[in-house]
Short mmCIF file of N, CA and C in Angstrom, two decimals:
data_model
loop_
_atom_site.label_atom_id
_atom_site.label_comp_id
_atom_site.label_asym_id
_atom_site.label_seq_id
_atom_site.Cartn_x
_atom_site.Cartn_y
_atom_site.Cartn_z
N UNK A 1162 -11.99 22.90 2.51
CA UNK A 1162 -11.51 21.73 1.81
C UNK A 1162 -12.67 20.78 1.55
N UNK A 1163 -12.60 20.13 0.41
CA UNK A 1163 -13.66 19.21 0.00
C UNK A 1163 -13.27 17.78 0.35
N UNK A 1164 -14.15 17.07 1.07
CA UNK A 1164 -13.95 15.66 1.38
C UNK A 1164 -14.10 14.87 0.09
N UNK A 1165 -13.05 14.12 -0.29
CA UNK A 1165 -13.12 13.33 -1.53
C UNK A 1165 -12.97 11.84 -1.28
N UNK A 1166 -12.70 11.46 -0.04
CA UNK A 1166 -12.58 10.04 0.26
C UNK A 1166 -12.60 9.79 1.75
N UNK A 1167 -13.14 8.62 2.11
CA UNK A 1167 -13.20 8.25 3.52
C UNK A 1167 -13.05 6.74 3.60
N UNK A 1168 -12.14 6.29 4.46
CA UNK A 1168 -11.94 4.87 4.66
C UNK A 1168 -11.97 4.54 6.14
N UNK A 1169 -11.54 3.34 6.47
CA UNK A 1169 -11.54 2.90 7.86
C UNK A 1169 -10.58 3.69 8.74
N UNK A 1170 -9.54 4.25 8.14
CA UNK A 1170 -8.50 4.93 8.90
C UNK A 1170 -8.39 6.43 8.60
N UNK A 1171 -8.82 6.83 7.41
CA UNK A 1171 -8.43 8.14 6.89
C UNK A 1171 -9.59 8.86 6.20
N UNK A 1172 -9.62 10.17 6.37
CA UNK A 1172 -10.46 11.05 5.56
C UNK A 1172 -9.51 11.85 4.67
N UNK A 1173 -9.88 11.96 3.40
CA UNK A 1173 -9.03 12.62 2.41
C UNK A 1173 -9.74 13.86 1.89
N UNK A 1174 -9.07 15.00 1.99
CA UNK A 1174 -9.63 16.28 1.57
C UNK A 1174 -8.78 16.86 0.44
N UNK A 1175 -9.43 17.33 -0.60
CA UNK A 1175 -8.75 18.01 -1.69
C UNK A 1175 -8.42 19.43 -1.23
N UNK A 1176 -7.15 19.79 -1.31
CA UNK A 1176 -6.74 21.14 -0.92
C UNK A 1176 -7.15 22.14 -2.01
N UNK A 1177 -7.30 23.41 -1.67
CA UNK A 1177 -7.75 24.41 -2.65
C UNK A 1177 -6.92 24.48 -3.93
N UNK A 1178 -5.64 24.14 -3.85
CA UNK A 1178 -4.78 24.18 -5.04
C UNK A 1178 -5.21 23.15 -6.08
N UNK A 1179 -5.92 22.09 -5.65
CA UNK A 1179 -6.41 21.05 -6.56
C UNK A 1179 -5.40 19.98 -6.92
N UNK A 1180 -4.15 20.16 -6.54
CA UNK A 1180 -3.12 19.17 -6.90
C UNK A 1180 -2.60 18.39 -5.70
N UNK A 1181 -3.09 18.72 -4.50
CA UNK A 1181 -2.63 18.05 -3.28
C UNK A 1181 -3.85 17.70 -2.44
N UNK A 1182 -3.66 16.69 -1.58
CA UNK A 1182 -4.71 16.30 -0.65
C UNK A 1182 -4.15 16.33 0.77
N UNK A 1183 -5.07 16.53 1.71
CA UNK A 1183 -4.72 16.43 3.12
C UNK A 1183 -5.41 15.19 3.67
N UNK A 1184 -4.65 14.42 4.41
CA UNK A 1184 -5.15 13.19 5.00
C UNK A 1184 -5.24 13.37 6.50
N UNK A 1185 -6.43 13.18 7.04
CA UNK A 1185 -6.63 13.16 8.49
C UNK A 1185 -6.76 11.69 8.83
N UNK A 1186 -5.78 11.16 9.57
CA UNK A 1186 -5.68 9.72 9.66
C UNK A 1186 -5.23 9.22 11.02
N UNK A 1187 -5.71 8.04 11.37
CA UNK A 1187 -5.24 7.33 12.56
C UNK A 1187 -4.42 6.11 12.12
N UNK A 1188 -3.97 6.11 10.88
CA UNK A 1188 -3.28 4.99 10.27
C UNK A 1188 -1.77 5.05 10.56
N UNK A 1189 -1.23 4.09 11.31
CA UNK A 1189 0.20 4.11 11.56
C UNK A 1189 1.04 3.91 10.30
N UNK A 1190 0.46 3.30 9.28
CA UNK A 1190 1.20 3.12 8.02
C UNK A 1190 1.46 4.49 7.38
N UNK A 1191 0.52 5.41 7.50
CA UNK A 1191 0.75 6.77 6.98
C UNK A 1191 1.92 7.41 7.72
N UNK A 1192 1.99 7.16 9.03
CA UNK A 1192 3.12 7.66 9.81
C UNK A 1192 4.43 7.11 9.28
N UNK A 1193 4.47 5.82 9.05
CA UNK A 1193 5.69 5.18 8.55
C UNK A 1193 6.10 5.79 7.20
N UNK A 1194 5.12 6.05 6.36
CA UNK A 1194 5.42 6.64 5.05
C UNK A 1194 5.96 8.07 5.23
N UNK A 1195 5.31 8.84 6.10
CA UNK A 1195 5.72 10.23 6.31
C UNK A 1195 7.09 10.33 6.99
N UNK A 1196 7.43 9.37 7.82
CA UNK A 1196 8.71 9.37 8.51
C UNK A 1196 9.85 8.88 7.61
N UNK A 1197 9.52 8.47 6.39
CA UNK A 1197 10.55 8.02 5.47
C UNK A 1197 10.98 6.58 5.66
N UNK A 1198 10.14 5.79 6.31
CA UNK A 1198 10.48 4.38 6.55
C UNK A 1198 10.23 3.52 5.32
N UNK A 1199 9.36 3.97 4.43
CA UNK A 1199 9.11 3.22 3.20
C UNK A 1199 10.27 3.46 2.24
N UNK A 1200 10.51 2.51 1.35
CA UNK A 1200 11.61 2.71 0.39
C UNK A 1200 11.29 3.84 -0.58
N UNK A 1201 12.33 4.50 -1.06
CA UNK A 1201 12.13 5.49 -2.13
C UNK A 1201 11.87 4.70 -3.39
N UNK A 1202 10.63 4.69 -3.82
CA UNK A 1202 10.22 3.87 -4.93
C UNK A 1202 9.01 4.51 -5.60
N UNK A 1203 8.92 4.36 -6.91
CA UNK A 1203 7.75 4.86 -7.63
C UNK A 1203 6.49 4.10 -7.22
N UNK A 1204 6.63 2.98 -6.53
CA UNK A 1204 5.47 2.18 -6.13
C UNK A 1204 4.66 2.82 -5.00
N UNK A 1205 5.25 3.76 -4.29
CA UNK A 1205 4.58 4.35 -3.13
C UNK A 1205 4.53 5.87 -3.26
N UNK A 1206 3.44 6.49 -2.80
CA UNK A 1206 3.36 7.95 -2.86
C UNK A 1206 4.27 8.56 -1.79
N UNK A 1207 4.69 9.78 -2.04
CA UNK A 1207 5.44 10.53 -1.03
C UNK A 1207 4.42 11.20 -0.12
N UNK A 1208 4.47 10.88 1.14
CA UNK A 1208 3.54 11.41 2.14
C UNK A 1208 4.32 12.36 3.06
N UNK A 1209 3.82 13.56 3.22
CA UNK A 1209 4.47 14.57 4.05
C UNK A 1209 3.76 14.70 5.39
N UNK A 1210 4.54 14.73 6.46
CA UNK A 1210 4.02 14.93 7.81
C UNK A 1210 3.69 16.41 7.99
N UNK A 1211 2.49 16.70 8.46
CA UNK A 1211 2.08 18.08 8.74
C UNK A 1211 1.94 18.28 10.24
N UNK A 1212 1.24 17.36 10.88
CA UNK A 1212 1.01 17.41 12.32
C UNK A 1212 0.59 16.00 12.72
N UNK A 1213 0.47 15.74 14.00
CA UNK A 1213 0.07 14.43 14.47
C UNK A 1213 -1.26 14.04 13.83
N UNK A 1214 -1.26 12.98 13.04
CA UNK A 1214 -2.48 12.51 12.38
C UNK A 1214 -2.89 13.31 11.15
N UNK A 1215 -2.02 14.23 10.71
CA UNK A 1215 -2.31 15.05 9.53
C UNK A 1215 -1.15 14.95 8.55
N UNK A 1216 -1.48 14.58 7.31
CA UNK A 1216 -0.46 14.36 6.29
C UNK A 1216 -0.93 14.99 4.98
N UNK A 1217 0.01 15.24 4.10
CA UNK A 1217 -0.32 15.72 2.76
C UNK A 1217 0.45 14.93 1.72
N UNK A 1218 -0.16 14.85 0.55
CA UNK A 1218 0.49 14.18 -0.59
C UNK A 1218 -0.14 14.72 -1.87
N UNK A 1219 0.47 14.38 -3.00
CA UNK A 1219 -0.09 14.77 -4.28
C UNK A 1219 -1.44 14.08 -4.48
N UNK A 1220 -2.34 14.79 -5.14
CA UNK A 1220 -3.63 14.20 -5.50
C UNK A 1220 -3.41 13.28 -6.69
N UNK A 1221 -3.83 12.06 -6.56
CA UNK A 1221 -3.71 11.06 -7.62
C UNK A 1221 -5.12 10.59 -7.97
N UNK A 1222 -5.55 10.96 -9.13
CA UNK A 1222 -6.91 10.65 -9.56
C UNK A 1222 -7.05 9.16 -9.88
N UNK A 1223 -8.19 8.56 -9.54
CA UNK A 1223 -8.40 7.14 -9.89
C UNK A 1223 -8.41 6.97 -11.42
N UNK A 1224 -7.90 5.85 -11.88
CA UNK A 1224 -7.89 5.55 -13.31
C UNK A 1224 -9.21 4.90 -13.70
N UNK A 1225 -9.68 5.21 -14.87
CA UNK A 1225 -10.90 4.56 -15.37
C UNK A 1225 -10.63 3.10 -15.71
N UNK A 1226 -9.50 2.84 -16.32
CA UNK A 1226 -9.12 1.48 -16.68
C UNK A 1226 -7.67 1.26 -16.27
N UNK A 1227 -7.48 0.47 -15.22
CA UNK A 1227 -6.12 0.21 -14.74
C UNK A 1227 -5.29 -0.44 -15.83
N UNK A 1228 -5.85 -1.42 -16.52
CA UNK A 1228 -5.10 -2.14 -17.55
C UNK A 1228 -4.62 -1.19 -18.66
N UNK A 1229 -5.49 -0.33 -19.12
CA UNK A 1229 -5.11 0.59 -20.20
C UNK A 1229 -4.13 1.66 -19.73
N UNK A 1230 -4.20 2.05 -18.47
CA UNK A 1230 -3.38 3.14 -17.96
C UNK A 1230 -1.95 2.71 -17.60
N UNK A 1231 -1.78 1.43 -17.26
CA UNK A 1231 -0.47 0.96 -16.81
C UNK A 1231 0.42 0.53 -17.98
N UNK A 1232 1.72 0.81 -17.85
CA UNK A 1232 2.67 0.25 -18.81
C UNK A 1232 2.75 -1.25 -18.55
N UNK A 1233 3.15 -2.05 -19.53
CA UNK A 1233 3.07 -3.51 -19.41
C UNK A 1233 3.70 -4.13 -18.16
N UNK A 1234 4.89 -3.71 -17.78
CA UNK A 1234 5.51 -4.35 -16.61
C UNK A 1234 4.76 -4.01 -15.32
N UNK A 1235 4.18 -2.84 -15.25
CA UNK A 1235 3.41 -2.47 -14.06
C UNK A 1235 2.05 -3.18 -14.06
N UNK A 1236 1.49 -3.42 -15.25
CA UNK A 1236 0.26 -4.20 -15.35
C UNK A 1236 0.53 -5.62 -14.86
N UNK A 1237 1.67 -6.19 -15.25
CA UNK A 1237 2.03 -7.54 -14.81
C UNK A 1237 2.16 -7.60 -13.29
N UNK A 1238 2.78 -6.59 -12.72
CA UNK A 1238 2.92 -6.54 -11.25
C UNK A 1238 1.54 -6.45 -10.60
N UNK A 1239 0.69 -5.56 -11.10
CA UNK A 1239 -0.65 -5.42 -10.52
C UNK A 1239 -1.39 -6.75 -10.57
N UNK A 1240 -1.36 -7.42 -11.72
CA UNK A 1240 -2.06 -8.71 -11.85
C UNK A 1240 -1.52 -9.73 -10.86
N UNK A 1241 -0.21 -9.79 -10.68
CA UNK A 1241 0.36 -10.75 -9.72
C UNK A 1241 -0.05 -10.40 -8.29
N UNK A 1242 0.02 -9.13 -7.93
CA UNK A 1242 -0.36 -8.73 -6.57
C UNK A 1242 -1.83 -9.00 -6.33
N UNK A 1243 -2.65 -8.73 -7.32
CA UNK A 1243 -4.09 -8.98 -7.20
C UNK A 1243 -4.37 -10.47 -7.04
N UNK A 1244 -3.68 -11.29 -7.83
CA UNK A 1244 -3.84 -12.74 -7.73
C UNK A 1244 -3.37 -13.24 -6.36
N UNK A 1245 -2.26 -12.71 -5.90
CA UNK A 1245 -1.74 -13.08 -4.59
C UNK A 1245 -2.77 -12.74 -3.51
N UNK A 1246 -3.36 -11.56 -3.59
CA UNK A 1246 -4.34 -11.14 -2.59
C UNK A 1246 -5.63 -11.95 -2.69
N UNK A 1247 -6.13 -12.16 -3.90
CA UNK A 1247 -7.43 -12.82 -4.07
C UNK A 1247 -7.38 -14.34 -3.98
N UNK A 1248 -6.33 -14.95 -4.53
CA UNK A 1248 -6.31 -16.41 -4.68
C UNK A 1248 -5.28 -17.14 -3.84
N UNK A 1249 -4.22 -16.44 -3.44
CA UNK A 1249 -3.15 -17.11 -2.68
C UNK A 1249 -2.88 -16.38 -1.37
N UNK A 1250 -3.87 -15.72 -0.87
CA UNK A 1250 -3.73 -14.86 0.30
C UNK A 1250 -3.30 -15.67 1.52
N UNK A 1251 -2.08 -15.44 2.02
CA UNK A 1251 -1.64 -16.20 3.20
C UNK A 1251 -2.44 -15.87 4.46
N UNK A 1252 -3.07 -14.70 4.47
CA UNK A 1252 -3.88 -14.32 5.63
C UNK A 1252 -5.14 -15.16 5.78
N UNK A 1253 -5.58 -15.79 4.69
CA UNK A 1253 -6.79 -16.61 4.75
C UNK A 1253 -6.64 -17.81 5.68
N UNK A 1254 -5.42 -18.30 5.83
CA UNK A 1254 -5.16 -19.47 6.67
C UNK A 1254 -4.54 -19.12 8.01
N UNK A 1255 -4.42 -17.83 8.27
CA UNK A 1255 -3.73 -17.37 9.46
C UNK A 1255 -4.63 -17.50 10.70
N UNK A 1256 -4.11 -18.17 11.71
CA UNK A 1256 -4.87 -18.35 12.95
C UNK A 1256 -4.58 -17.21 13.95
N UNK A 1257 -3.36 -16.65 13.90
CA UNK A 1257 -2.98 -15.57 14.81
C UNK A 1257 -2.59 -14.35 13.98
N UNK A 1258 -3.28 -13.22 14.16
CA UNK A 1258 -2.95 -12.02 13.38
C UNK A 1258 -1.47 -11.62 13.44
N UNK A 1259 -0.81 -11.87 14.57
CA UNK A 1259 0.60 -11.50 14.68
C UNK A 1259 1.51 -12.28 13.73
N UNK A 1260 0.98 -13.36 13.13
CA UNK A 1260 1.76 -14.14 12.17
C UNK A 1260 1.67 -13.57 10.75
N UNK A 1261 0.80 -12.60 10.54
CA UNK A 1261 0.57 -12.09 9.19
C UNK A 1261 1.84 -11.54 8.54
N UNK A 1262 2.64 -10.81 9.29
CA UNK A 1262 3.87 -10.25 8.72
C UNK A 1262 4.71 -11.35 8.08
N UNK A 1263 4.96 -12.41 8.84
CA UNK A 1263 5.82 -13.49 8.34
C UNK A 1263 5.21 -14.18 7.13
N UNK A 1264 3.91 -14.38 7.14
CA UNK A 1264 3.24 -15.04 6.02
C UNK A 1264 3.31 -14.18 4.75
N UNK A 1265 3.04 -12.88 4.89
CA UNK A 1265 3.12 -12.01 3.73
C UNK A 1265 4.55 -11.85 3.24
N UNK A 1266 5.50 -11.76 4.16
CA UNK A 1266 6.90 -11.63 3.76
C UNK A 1266 7.32 -12.83 2.92
N UNK A 1267 6.96 -14.01 3.39
CA UNK A 1267 7.30 -15.24 2.66
C UNK A 1267 6.63 -15.26 1.28
N UNK A 1268 5.39 -14.83 1.21
CA UNK A 1268 4.68 -14.81 -0.08
C UNK A 1268 5.37 -13.86 -1.06
N UNK A 1269 5.75 -12.67 -0.59
CA UNK A 1269 6.44 -11.72 -1.47
C UNK A 1269 7.84 -12.22 -1.84
N UNK A 1270 8.52 -12.82 -0.87
CA UNK A 1270 9.85 -13.36 -1.13
C UNK A 1270 9.79 -14.47 -2.19
N UNK A 1271 8.80 -15.35 -2.07
CA UNK A 1271 8.63 -16.42 -3.05
C UNK A 1271 8.39 -15.84 -4.44
N UNK A 1272 7.58 -14.80 -4.53
CA UNK A 1272 7.33 -14.16 -5.82
C UNK A 1272 8.62 -13.56 -6.37
N UNK A 1273 9.37 -12.85 -5.53
CA UNK A 1273 10.61 -12.20 -5.97
C UNK A 1273 11.60 -13.23 -6.52
N UNK A 1274 11.65 -14.40 -5.89
CA UNK A 1274 12.62 -15.42 -6.29
C UNK A 1274 12.33 -16.02 -7.66
N UNK A 1275 11.17 -15.74 -8.23
CA UNK A 1275 10.86 -16.24 -9.57
C UNK A 1275 11.42 -15.32 -10.66
N UNK A 1276 12.04 -14.21 -10.25
CA UNK A 1276 12.58 -13.23 -11.19
C UNK A 1276 14.08 -13.06 -11.02
N UNK A 1277 14.72 -12.63 -12.07
CA UNK A 1277 16.16 -12.38 -12.03
C UNK A 1277 16.44 -11.14 -11.19
N UNK A 1278 17.45 -11.21 -10.32
CA UNK A 1278 17.84 -10.01 -9.56
C UNK A 1278 18.13 -8.86 -10.54
N UNK A 1279 17.67 -7.69 -10.18
CA UNK A 1279 17.87 -6.52 -11.02
C UNK A 1279 16.71 -6.25 -11.97
N UNK A 1280 15.85 -7.25 -12.18
CA UNK A 1280 14.70 -7.04 -13.06
C UNK A 1280 13.67 -6.16 -12.36
N UNK A 1281 12.79 -5.55 -13.12
CA UNK A 1281 11.76 -4.69 -12.54
C UNK A 1281 10.95 -5.45 -11.49
N UNK A 1282 10.48 -6.65 -11.82
CA UNK A 1282 9.61 -7.40 -10.91
C UNK A 1282 10.36 -7.77 -9.63
N UNK A 1283 11.60 -8.21 -9.74
CA UNK A 1283 12.39 -8.54 -8.56
C UNK A 1283 12.52 -7.31 -7.66
N UNK A 1284 12.89 -6.18 -8.25
CA UNK A 1284 13.07 -4.95 -7.48
C UNK A 1284 11.75 -4.48 -6.86
N UNK A 1285 10.66 -4.64 -7.59
CA UNK A 1285 9.35 -4.25 -7.05
C UNK A 1285 9.02 -5.05 -5.80
N UNK A 1286 9.25 -6.36 -5.85
CA UNK A 1286 8.98 -7.18 -4.66
C UNK A 1286 9.93 -6.84 -3.52
N UNK A 1287 11.16 -6.49 -3.83
CA UNK A 1287 12.09 -6.06 -2.77
C UNK A 1287 11.55 -4.79 -2.09
N UNK A 1288 11.06 -3.84 -2.90
CA UNK A 1288 10.50 -2.61 -2.33
C UNK A 1288 9.26 -2.91 -1.48
N UNK A 1289 8.43 -3.82 -1.95
CA UNK A 1289 7.22 -4.18 -1.20
C UNK A 1289 7.60 -4.84 0.13
N UNK A 1290 8.63 -5.67 0.12
CA UNK A 1290 9.07 -6.30 1.38
C UNK A 1290 9.65 -5.26 2.33
N UNK A 1291 10.35 -4.24 1.81
CA UNK A 1291 10.87 -3.18 2.68
C UNK A 1291 9.72 -2.37 3.27
N UNK A 1292 8.68 -2.12 2.49
CA UNK A 1292 7.50 -1.42 3.01
C UNK A 1292 6.82 -2.26 4.09
N UNK A 1293 6.73 -3.56 3.85
CA UNK A 1293 6.16 -4.47 4.85
C UNK A 1293 6.98 -4.41 6.15
N UNK A 1294 8.29 -4.38 6.02
CA UNK A 1294 9.15 -4.24 7.20
C UNK A 1294 8.85 -2.96 7.96
N UNK A 1295 8.65 -1.86 7.22
CA UNK A 1295 8.34 -0.58 7.87
C UNK A 1295 7.02 -0.68 8.64
N UNK A 1296 6.04 -1.32 8.06
CA UNK A 1296 4.74 -1.48 8.73
C UNK A 1296 4.88 -2.33 9.99
N UNK A 1297 5.76 -3.30 9.97
CA UNK A 1297 5.93 -4.22 11.10
C UNK A 1297 6.44 -3.51 12.35
N UNK A 1298 6.93 -2.29 12.21
CA UNK A 1298 7.31 -1.52 13.39
C UNK A 1298 6.12 -1.26 14.31
N UNK A 1299 4.91 -1.41 13.76
CA UNK A 1299 3.69 -1.17 14.53
C UNK A 1299 3.02 -2.47 14.96
N UNK A 1300 3.61 -3.61 14.61
CA UNK A 1300 3.06 -4.89 15.01
C UNK A 1300 3.19 -5.93 13.91
N UNK A 1301 3.10 -7.17 14.29
CA UNK A 1301 3.21 -8.26 13.33
C UNK A 1301 1.93 -8.54 12.58
N UNK A 1302 0.87 -7.83 12.91
CA UNK A 1302 -0.43 -8.09 12.29
C UNK A 1302 -0.67 -7.19 11.07
N UNK A 1303 0.32 -7.21 10.17
CA UNK A 1303 0.27 -6.39 8.96
C UNK A 1303 -0.53 -7.13 7.89
N UNK A 1304 -1.49 -6.44 7.32
CA UNK A 1304 -2.33 -7.01 6.26
C UNK A 1304 -1.98 -6.32 4.94
N UNK A 1305 -1.99 -7.08 3.87
CA UNK A 1305 -1.80 -6.54 2.52
C UNK A 1305 -3.10 -6.75 1.75
N UNK A 1306 -3.54 -5.69 1.09
CA UNK A 1306 -4.78 -5.74 0.31
C UNK A 1306 -4.57 -4.88 -0.93
N UNK A 1307 -4.81 -5.45 -2.10
CA UNK A 1307 -4.70 -4.65 -3.33
C UNK A 1307 -6.00 -4.78 -4.11
N UNK A 1308 -6.54 -3.62 -4.45
CA UNK A 1308 -7.78 -3.56 -5.23
C UNK A 1308 -7.77 -2.26 -6.02
N UNK A 1309 -8.66 -2.13 -6.99
CA UNK A 1309 -8.69 -0.88 -7.77
C UNK A 1309 -8.87 0.38 -6.93
N UNK A 1310 -9.52 0.27 -5.78
CA UNK A 1310 -9.76 1.48 -4.98
C UNK A 1310 -8.54 1.95 -4.20
N UNK A 1311 -7.56 1.07 -3.99
CA UNK A 1311 -6.39 1.51 -3.21
C UNK A 1311 -5.09 1.53 -4.00
N UNK A 1312 -5.22 1.67 -5.31
CA UNK A 1312 -4.05 1.89 -6.16
C UNK A 1312 -4.34 3.10 -7.05
N UNK A 1313 -3.28 3.72 -7.51
CA UNK A 1313 -3.38 4.83 -8.47
C UNK A 1313 -2.30 4.62 -9.53
N UNK A 1314 -2.36 5.45 -10.54
CA UNK A 1314 -1.41 5.35 -11.65
C UNK A 1314 -0.88 6.74 -11.96
N UNK A 1315 0.42 6.82 -12.12
CA UNK A 1315 1.06 8.08 -12.51
C UNK A 1315 2.08 7.78 -13.59
N UNK A 1316 1.92 8.42 -14.72
CA UNK A 1316 2.82 8.21 -15.86
C UNK A 1316 2.93 6.73 -16.23
N UNK A 1317 1.82 6.01 -16.15
CA UNK A 1317 1.80 4.60 -16.52
C UNK A 1317 2.32 3.65 -15.47
N UNK A 1318 2.69 4.19 -14.31
CA UNK A 1318 3.28 3.37 -13.25
C UNK A 1318 2.29 3.18 -12.10
N UNK A 1319 2.31 1.98 -11.54
CA UNK A 1319 1.45 1.60 -10.43
C UNK A 1319 1.92 2.28 -9.14
N UNK A 1320 0.96 2.82 -8.39
CA UNK A 1320 1.24 3.39 -7.07
C UNK A 1320 0.33 2.69 -6.07
N UNK A 1321 0.94 2.10 -5.05
CA UNK A 1321 0.21 1.39 -4.00
C UNK A 1321 -0.09 2.40 -2.88
N UNK A 1322 -1.35 2.85 -2.82
CA UNK A 1322 -1.73 3.88 -1.85
C UNK A 1322 -1.93 3.33 -0.45
N UNK A 1323 -2.93 2.51 -0.30
CA UNK A 1323 -3.35 2.02 1.01
C UNK A 1323 -3.38 0.50 1.01
N UNK A 1324 -2.34 -0.11 0.54
CA UNK A 1324 -2.34 -1.57 0.40
C UNK A 1324 -1.93 -2.29 1.68
N UNK A 1325 -1.32 -1.58 2.61
CA UNK A 1325 -0.94 -2.17 3.89
C UNK A 1325 -1.77 -1.54 5.00
N UNK A 1326 -2.16 -2.34 5.97
CA UNK A 1326 -2.76 -1.78 7.18
C UNK A 1326 -2.48 -2.72 8.34
N UNK A 1327 -2.67 -2.20 9.53
CA UNK A 1327 -2.42 -2.96 10.76
C UNK A 1327 -3.78 -3.46 11.27
N UNK A 1328 -3.92 -4.77 11.35
CA UNK A 1328 -5.18 -5.40 11.73
C UNK A 1328 -5.70 -4.89 13.07
N UNK A 1329 -4.83 -4.82 14.06
CA UNK A 1329 -5.28 -4.39 15.40
C UNK A 1329 -5.79 -2.95 15.38
N UNK A 1330 -5.22 -2.09 14.55
CA UNK A 1330 -5.69 -0.71 14.44
C UNK A 1330 -7.09 -0.68 13.83
N UNK A 1331 -7.32 -1.54 12.86
CA UNK A 1331 -8.65 -1.64 12.26
C UNK A 1331 -9.67 -2.08 13.30
N UNK A 1332 -9.34 -3.11 14.08
CA UNK A 1332 -10.24 -3.63 15.10
C UNK A 1332 -10.52 -2.56 16.17
N UNK A 1333 -9.48 -1.85 16.60
CA UNK A 1333 -9.66 -0.79 17.61
C UNK A 1333 -10.64 0.27 17.13
N UNK A 1334 -10.57 0.61 15.85
CA UNK A 1334 -11.43 1.64 15.29
C UNK A 1334 -12.89 1.24 15.20
N UNK A 1335 -13.15 -0.05 15.24
CA UNK A 1335 -14.53 -0.53 15.13
C UNK A 1335 -15.20 -0.70 16.48
N UNK A 1336 -14.45 -0.48 17.57
CA UNK A 1336 -15.01 -0.62 18.92
C UNK A 1336 -15.87 0.56 19.27
#
């Protein structure tokens, strides 16, 4: 298998078939995804449990231009999430990492409330809050980060790959 990516939590290998990847990971968020705790949503990849710390999913190639690749409503969502992360990040003012869950939940909830129930944007934020809830099973120190390197696009739709992580797991890995 060919190593095609490496992050703080995970090494990603392209499987010989070329359409799937294997993830060797210490990331509890990958566990939550593989256990089916994340909502069934086009916003998140389907991650399959293989063995402890080993997962598989479809290979999603990075887009050259996120703006050009996304359909308009997904581009709007990406821009809002990016702005929330870069300019209104509740974690920037957080004194205790265990408060991150509540701060991010409130930020997503506030965004959702600006849209009509049933609209794409409202539903997207509901799915993101459910994913945040799934991550919180591993601790209140859930971080949200969105950037071009941790999103993918499939059929014009935004996929949030590695946008959530657990702060304490990151710190443990750096020891």
